PDB file of C-alpha atoms in Angstrom:
ATOM      1  CA  MET R   1     -13.900  26.773 -72.234  1.00 49.00           C
ATOM      2  CA  ALA R   2     -14.678  28.415 -68.894  1.00 58.00           C
ATOM      3  CA  GLY R   3     -12.600  27.130 -65.826  1.00 64.00           C
ATOM      4  CA  ALA R   4     -16.026  25.982 -64.022  1.00 69.00           C
ATOM      5  CA  ASP R   5     -17.355  24.033 -67.152  1.00 88.00           C
ATOM      6  CA  ALA R   6     -13.853  22.345 -67.896  1.00 87.00           C
ATOM      7  CA  SER R   7     -13.525  21.324 -64.172  1.00 91.00           C
ATOM      8  CA  ALA R   8     -16.784  19.795 -64.474  1.00 94.00           C
ATOM      9  CA  VAL R   9     -16.003  17.485 -67.680  1.00 94.00           C
ATOM     10  CA  VAL R  10     -12.787  16.533 -66.017  1.00 96.00           C
ATOM     11  CA  ARG R  11     -14.505  15.257 -62.881  1.00 97.00           C
ATOM     12  CA  ARG R  12     -17.110  13.656 -65.244  1.00 97.00           C
ATOM     13  CA  HIS R  13     -14.433  11.864 -66.839  1.00 98.00           C
ATOM     14  CA  LEU R  14     -12.842  10.794 -63.790  1.00 98.00           C
ATOM     15  CA  ARG R  15     -16.071   9.491 -62.311  1.00 98.00           C
ATOM     16  CA  TRP R  16     -17.015   7.455 -65.491  1.00 98.00           C
ATOM     17  CA  PHE R  17     -13.596   5.783 -65.613  1.00 98.00           C
ATOM     18  CA  PHE R  18     -13.839   5.025 -61.861  1.00 99.00           C
ATOM     19  CA  ALA R  19     -17.563   4.156 -61.434  1.00 98.00           C
ATOM     20  CA  GLY R  20     -18.273   1.817 -58.633  1.00 98.00           C
ATOM     21  CA  HIS R  21     -15.254   3.580 -56.586  1.00 99.00           C
ATOM     22  CA  ALA R  22     -16.296   5.884 -53.619  1.00 99.00           C
ATOM     23  CA  TYR R  23     -15.276   9.423 -54.631  1.00 98.00           C
ATOM     24  CA  ARG R  24     -14.352  12.298 -52.731  1.00 98.00           C
ATOM     25  CA  ALA R  25     -13.480  16.075 -53.511  1.00 98.00           C
ATOM     26  CA  ARG R  26     -10.330  16.960 -51.699  1.00 98.00           C
ATOM     27  CA  GLN R  27      -8.186  20.511 -51.484  1.00 97.00           C
ATOM     28  CA  TRP R  28      -4.844  21.126 -50.448  1.00 96.00           C
ATOM     29  CA  THR R  29      -5.017  24.666 -48.622  1.00 95.00           C
ATOM     30  CA  LEU R  30      -1.331  25.410 -47.684  1.00 94.00           C
ATOM     31  CA  GLY R  31       1.410  26.576 -49.886  1.00 92.00           C
ATOM     32  CA  PRO R  32       1.655  28.569 -52.904  1.00 93.00           C
ATOM     33  CA  ALA R  33      -0.848  26.352 -55.035  1.00 92.00           C
ATOM     34  CA  ALA R  34      -3.462  27.259 -52.651  1.00 90.00           C
ATOM     35  CA  GLU R  35      -3.211  31.179 -53.981  1.00 91.00           C
ATOM     36  CA  GLU R  36      -2.180  30.434 -57.504  1.00 93.00           C
ATOM     37  CA  LEU R  37      -4.713  27.572 -58.315  1.00 93.00           C
ATOM     38  CA  PRO R  38      -7.722  28.332 -56.175  1.00 93.00           C
ATOM     39  CA  ARG R  39     -10.040  26.159 -57.885  1.00 93.00           C
ATOM     40  CA  LEU R  40      -7.631  23.189 -58.096  1.00 96.00           C
ATOM     41  CA  ARG R  41      -9.276  20.190 -56.466  1.00 98.00           C
ATOM     42  CA  VAL R  42      -8.184  16.542 -56.000  1.00 98.00           C
ATOM     43  CA  ALA R  43     -10.460  13.819 -56.541  1.00 99.00           C
ATOM     44  CA  GLU R  44      -9.785  10.942 -54.262  1.00 99.00           C
ATOM     45  CA  PHE R  45     -11.199   7.160 -55.322  1.00 99.00           C
ATOM     46  CA  ALA R  46     -11.145   4.338 -53.022  1.00 99.00           C
ATOM     47  CA  PRO R  47     -10.573   0.887 -54.175  1.00 99.00           C
ATOM     48  CA  GLY R  48     -12.957  -0.596 -56.300  1.00 98.00           C
ATOM     49  CA  PRO R  49     -13.608  -2.388 -59.456  1.00 98.00           C
ATOM     50  CA  ARG R  50     -10.727  -0.793 -61.837  1.00 97.00           C
ATOM     51  CA  THR R  51      -8.168  -1.212 -59.109  1.00 98.00           C
ATOM     52  CA  GLY R  52      -7.338  -2.244 -55.361  1.00 98.00           C
ATOM     53  CA  LEU R  53      -5.298   0.987 -55.060  1.00 98.00           C
ATOM     54  CA  TRP R  54      -6.385   4.376 -53.747  1.00 99.00           C
ATOM     55  CA  VAL R  55      -6.454   7.174 -56.853  1.00 99.00           C
ATOM     56  CA  TYR R  56      -5.662  10.800 -56.303  1.00 99.00           C
ATOM     57  CA  ALA R  57      -6.151  13.087 -59.156  1.00 99.00           C
ATOM     58  CA  THR R  58      -6.056  16.626 -60.018  1.00 98.00           C
ATOM     59  CA  VAL R  59      -9.058  18.438 -61.489  1.00 97.00           C
ATOM     60  CA  GLY R  60      -7.920  21.973 -62.593  1.00 94.00           C
ATOM     61  CA  ALA R  61      -4.220  21.353 -63.184  1.00 94.00           C
ATOM     62  CA  TRP R  62      -4.634  22.291 -66.655  1.00 90.00           C
ATOM     63  CA  GLU R  63      -5.361  25.951 -65.458  1.00 89.00           C
ATOM     64  CA  ALA R  64      -1.674  26.210 -64.302  1.00 89.00           C
ATOM     65  CA  ARG R  65      -0.567  25.916 -67.905  1.00 85.00           C
ATOM     66  CA  ASP R  66      -2.493  25.872 -71.200  1.00 80.00           C
ATOM     67  CA  ASP R  67       0.158  24.176 -73.407  1.00 79.00           C
ATOM     68  CA  PRO R  68       0.103  21.178 -72.980  1.00 85.00           C
ATOM     69  CA  ARG R  69      -3.183  20.809 -70.710  1.00 91.00           C
ATOM     70  CA  LEU R  70      -2.525  18.213 -67.922  1.00 96.00           C
ATOM     71  CA  GLU R  71      -3.858  16.794 -64.951  1.00 97.00           C
ATOM     72  CA  PHE R  72      -1.962  14.382 -62.748  1.00 98.00           C
ATOM     73  CA  LEU R  73      -2.974  11.237 -60.644  1.00 99.00           C
ATOM     74  CA  ILE R  74      -1.081   8.782 -58.173  1.00 98.00           C
ATOM     75  CA  ALA R  75      -2.190   5.391 -57.087  1.00 98.00           C
ATOM     76  CA  ALA R  76      -1.472   4.565 -53.465  1.00 97.00           C
ATOM     77  CA  PRO R  77      -1.819   1.725 -51.251  1.00 97.00           C
ATOM     78  CA  GLU R  78      -3.228   3.579 -48.743  1.00 96.00           C
ATOM     79  CA  ARG R  79      -5.533   6.766 -47.809  1.00 98.00           C
ATOM     80  CA  ASP R  80      -3.277   9.577 -47.106  1.00 96.00           C
ATOM     81  CA  PRO R  81      -3.807  13.489 -47.412  1.00 96.00           C
ATOM     82  CA  ARG R  82       0.018  13.212 -48.466  1.00 96.00           C
ATOM     83  CA  HIS R  83      -1.184  12.125 -51.771  1.00 98.00           C
ATOM     84  CA  VAL R  84      -3.347  15.116 -52.038  1.00 98.00           C
ATOM     85  CA  GLU R  85      -0.436  17.393 -51.408  1.00 97.00           C
ATOM     86  CA  LEU R  86       1.634  15.598 -53.844  1.00 98.00           C
ATOM     87  CA  VAL R  87      -0.526  15.716 -56.802  1.00 98.00           C
ATOM     88  CA  THR R  88      -1.222  19.512 -55.861  1.00 98.00           C
ATOM     89  CA  MET R  89       2.471  20.162 -55.797  1.00 96.00           C
ATOM     90  CA  ALA R  90       2.744  18.429 -59.202  1.00 97.00           C
ATOM     91  CA  ALA R  91       0.283  20.826 -60.679  1.00 97.00           C
ATOM     92  CA  TRP R  92       1.928  23.892 -59.254  1.00 96.00           C
ATOM     93  CA  TYR R  93       5.022  22.712 -60.533  1.00 95.00           C
ATOM     94  CA  HIS R  94       3.626  22.380 -64.009  1.00 94.00           C
ATOM     95  CA  GLY R  95       2.758  26.081 -63.948  1.00 92.00           C
ATOM     96  CA  ARG R  96       5.911  26.917 -62.974  1.00 92.00           C
ATOM     97  CA  ARG R  97       8.493  24.620 -65.164  1.00 91.00           C
ATOM     98  CA  GLY R  98       6.200  22.465 -67.448  1.00 92.00           C
ATOM     99  CA  LEU R  99       6.089  18.864 -66.926  1.00 95.00           C
ATOM    100  CA  GLY R 100       5.422  16.240 -69.499  1.00 95.00           C
ATOM    101  CA  ALA R 101       5.755  12.364 -70.131  1.00 96.00           C
ATOM    102  CA  GLY R 102       9.376  11.365 -69.294  1.00 97.00           C
ATOM    103  CA  HIS R 103      10.123  14.222 -66.894  1.00 97.00           C
ATOM    104  CA  THR R 104      11.237  13.520 -63.281  1.00 97.00           C
ATOM    105  CA  LEU R 105      10.087  15.675 -60.465  1.00 96.00           C
ATOM    106  CA  PRO R 106      11.853  15.526 -56.975  1.00 96.00           C
ATOM    107  CA  ILE R 107       9.577  15.011 -53.854  1.00 96.00           C
ATOM    108  CA  GLY R 108      12.154  16.405 -51.784  1.00 94.00           C
ATOM    109  CA  GLU R 109      11.554  13.512 -49.143  1.00 95.00           C
ATOM    110  CA  PRO R 110      10.330   9.760 -49.412  1.00 96.00           C
ATOM    111  CA  TRP R 111       7.327   9.247 -51.095  1.00 95.00           C
ATOM    112  CA  LEU R 112       5.718   7.418 -47.980  1.00 95.00           C
ATOM    113  CA  PRO R 113       7.489   6.366 -44.664  1.00 93.00           C
ATOM    114  CA  GLY R 114       9.808   3.872 -45.250  1.00 93.00           C
ATOM    115  CA  SER R 115      10.229   4.508 -49.089  1.00 96.00           C
ATOM    116  CA  SER R 116      13.286   5.049 -51.011  1.00 95.00           C
ATOM    117  CA  CYS R 117      11.180   6.682 -53.599  1.00 98.00           C
ATOM    118  CA  ASP R 118      11.966  10.437 -53.449  1.00 97.00           C
ATOM    119  CA  TYR R 119      11.079  11.242 -57.241  1.00 98.00           C
ATOM    120  CA  PHE R 120       8.386  10.779 -59.380  1.00 98.00           C
ATOM    121  CA  LEU R 121       8.652   9.700 -63.182  1.00 98.00           C
ATOM    122  CA  VAL R 122       5.947  11.659 -64.850  1.00 98.00           C
ATOM    123  CA  SER R 123       4.395   9.040 -67.020  1.00 97.00           C
ATOM    124  CA  LEU R 124       1.536   7.875 -69.439  1.00 96.00           C
ATOM    125  CA  PRO R 125      -0.915   6.083 -67.017  1.00 97.00           C
ATOM    126  CA  TYR R 126      -0.004   2.534 -68.191  1.00 94.00           C
ATOM    127  CA  PRO R 127      -2.056   0.906 -65.202  1.00 95.00           C
ATOM    128  CA  PHE R 128      -5.164   2.663 -66.515  1.00 96.00           C
ATOM    129  CA  GLY R 129      -4.538   3.010 -70.312  1.00 93.00           C
ATOM    130  CA  PRO R 130      -5.903   5.460 -72.716  1.00 94.00           C
ATOM    131  CA  GLU R 131      -9.510   5.760 -71.935  1.00 96.00           C
ATOM    132  CA  LEU R 132      -8.400   7.571 -68.716  1.00 98.00           C
ATOM    133  CA  GLU R 133      -5.524   9.390 -70.168  1.00 97.00           C
ATOM    134  CA  VAL R 134      -7.345  11.603 -72.750  1.00 95.00           C
ATOM    135  CA  CYS R 135     -10.151  13.842 -71.354  1.00 96.00           C
ATOM    136  CA  ASN R 136     -11.947  15.321 -74.387  1.00 92.00           C
ATOM    137  CA  LEU R 137     -12.954  19.041 -73.845  1.00 91.00           C
ATOM    138  CA  ARG R 138     -15.212  21.139 -75.761  1.00 88.00           C
ATOM    139  CA  ASP R 139     -12.405  23.058 -77.262  1.00 87.00           C
ATOM    140  CA  GLY R 140      -9.840  20.324 -77.349  1.00 88.00           C
ATOM    141  CA  HIS R 141      -8.462  17.844 -74.752  1.00 92.00           C
ATOM    142  CA  LEU R 142      -6.424  17.212 -72.060  1.00 94.00           C
ATOM    143  CA  HIS R 143      -4.180  14.402 -70.689  1.00 96.00           C
ATOM    144  CA  PHE R 144      -3.663  12.787 -67.387  1.00 98.00           C
ATOM    145  CA  LEU R 145      -0.298  11.899 -66.453  1.00 98.00           C
ATOM    146  CA  TRP R 146       0.679   9.267 -63.717  1.00 98.00           C
ATOM    147  CA  LEU R 147       3.097  10.048 -61.068  1.00 99.00           C
ATOM    148  CA  LEU R 148       5.185   7.044 -60.508  1.00 98.00           C
ATOM    149  CA  PRO R 149       7.408   6.975 -57.105  1.00 98.00           C
ATOM    150  CA  ILE R 150      10.761   6.155 -58.272  1.00 98.00           C
ATOM    151  CA  THR R 151      14.223   6.157 -56.551  1.00 98.00           C
ATOM    152  CA  ALA R 152      17.161   8.572 -57.164  1.00 98.00           C
ATOM    153  CA  ALA R 153      19.284   5.505 -58.475  1.00 98.00           C
ATOM    154  CA  GLU R 154      16.370   4.973 -60.987  1.00 98.00           C
ATOM    155  CA  ARG R 155      16.328   8.736 -61.822  1.00 98.00           C
ATOM    156  CA  GLU R 156      20.065   8.629 -62.759  1.00 98.00           C
ATOM    157  CA  PHE R 157      19.680   5.576 -64.680  1.00 98.00           C
ATOM    158  CA  LYS R 158      16.564   7.432 -66.841  1.00 98.00           C
ATOM    159  CA  VAL R 159      19.043  10.506 -67.334  1.00 98.00           C
ATOM    160  CA  ARG R 160      22.147   8.308 -68.357  1.00 98.00           C
ATOM    161  CA  GLU R 161      20.196   5.668 -70.431  1.00 98.00           C
ATOM    162  CA  GLY R 162      16.774   7.270 -71.309  1.00 97.00           C
ATOM    163  CA  VAL R 163      13.057   6.652 -70.231  1.00 97.00           C
ATOM    164  CA  GLU R 164      12.517   3.628 -72.452  1.00 97.00           C
ATOM    165  CA  ALA R 165      15.621   1.652 -70.717  1.00 98.00           C
ATOM    166  CA  LEU R 166      14.223   2.521 -67.244  1.00 98.00           C
ATOM    167  CA  GLU R 167      10.512   1.432 -68.487  1.00 97.00           C
ATOM    168  CA  GLN R 168      11.984  -2.124 -69.492  1.00 97.00           C
ATOM    169  CA  ARG R 169      13.669  -2.369 -66.150  1.00 98.00           C
ATOM    170  CA  PHE R 170      10.314  -1.814 -64.708  1.00 98.00           C
ATOM    171  CA  ASP R 171       8.417  -4.675 -67.010  1.00 96.00           C
ATOM    172  CA  ALA R 172      11.313  -7.051 -66.275  1.00 97.00           C
ATOM    173  CA  SER R 173      10.732  -6.534 -62.567  1.00 97.00           C
ATOM    174  CA  ALA R 174       7.211  -6.802 -62.976  1.00 96.00           C
ATOM    175  CA  LEU R 175       7.318  -3.479 -60.693  1.00 96.00           C
ATOM    176  CA  GLU R 176       5.065  -3.317 -57.757  1.00 96.00           C
ATOM    177  CA  TYR R 177       5.002   0.500 -58.039  1.00 96.00           C
ATOM    178  CA  TRP R 178       2.337   0.716 -55.308  1.00 95.00           C
ATOM    179  CA  VAL R 179       4.857  -0.919 -52.634  1.00 96.00           C
ATOM    180  CA  PRO R 180       6.348   2.038 -50.816  1.00 94.00           C
ATOM    181  CA  ASP R 181       9.500   0.045 -49.588  1.00 94.00           C
ATOM    182  CA  ARG R 182      10.183  -1.653 -52.937  1.00 96.00           C
ATOM    183  CA  ALA R 183      13.729  -2.295 -53.936  1.00 96.00           C
ATOM    184  CA  SER R 184      15.284   0.118 -57.080  1.00 97.00           C
ATOM    185  CA  VAL R 185      15.180  -1.592 -60.375  1.00 98.00           C
ATOM    186  CA  VAL R 186      18.985  -0.668 -61.050  1.00 96.00           C
TER     187      VAL R 186
END
């Protein structure tokens, strides 16, 4: 499927899922992703009927790597161009290293000011379900994965005990993943 056609399908999928949310197309224009993924855009959705959070989702990350075809999203408490940068960074990194559910991605600094979360756990988009996760294309499908901010201690726990053990900790603590200064669950 041609790039522009596939991106249009991805955009329609997101706008269908987040119907009733104000939408804006964004682009991060700094760094290597701007050159290597020139068609990459980020869909920004304001709080609305599906979630009270801001959602930032890539449109075109699938061009970074064909197997698997992925897009990435962040759910955040506030509107911030930082989220455009972070999902763009994930798309670029995916093209270089390949990301998938269960992987961790270092951010290199706190996710947001005051946060102890400086990694992302690449995860299924649990807050939104399979309706958002799978986007059907004419020649197959792609998956949206969620960039869940986690602490270094949570990452270390995941490496030692596994993703499922960490997710059980998240469930047991009723993780408020959108709170930048949340306490670590381990």
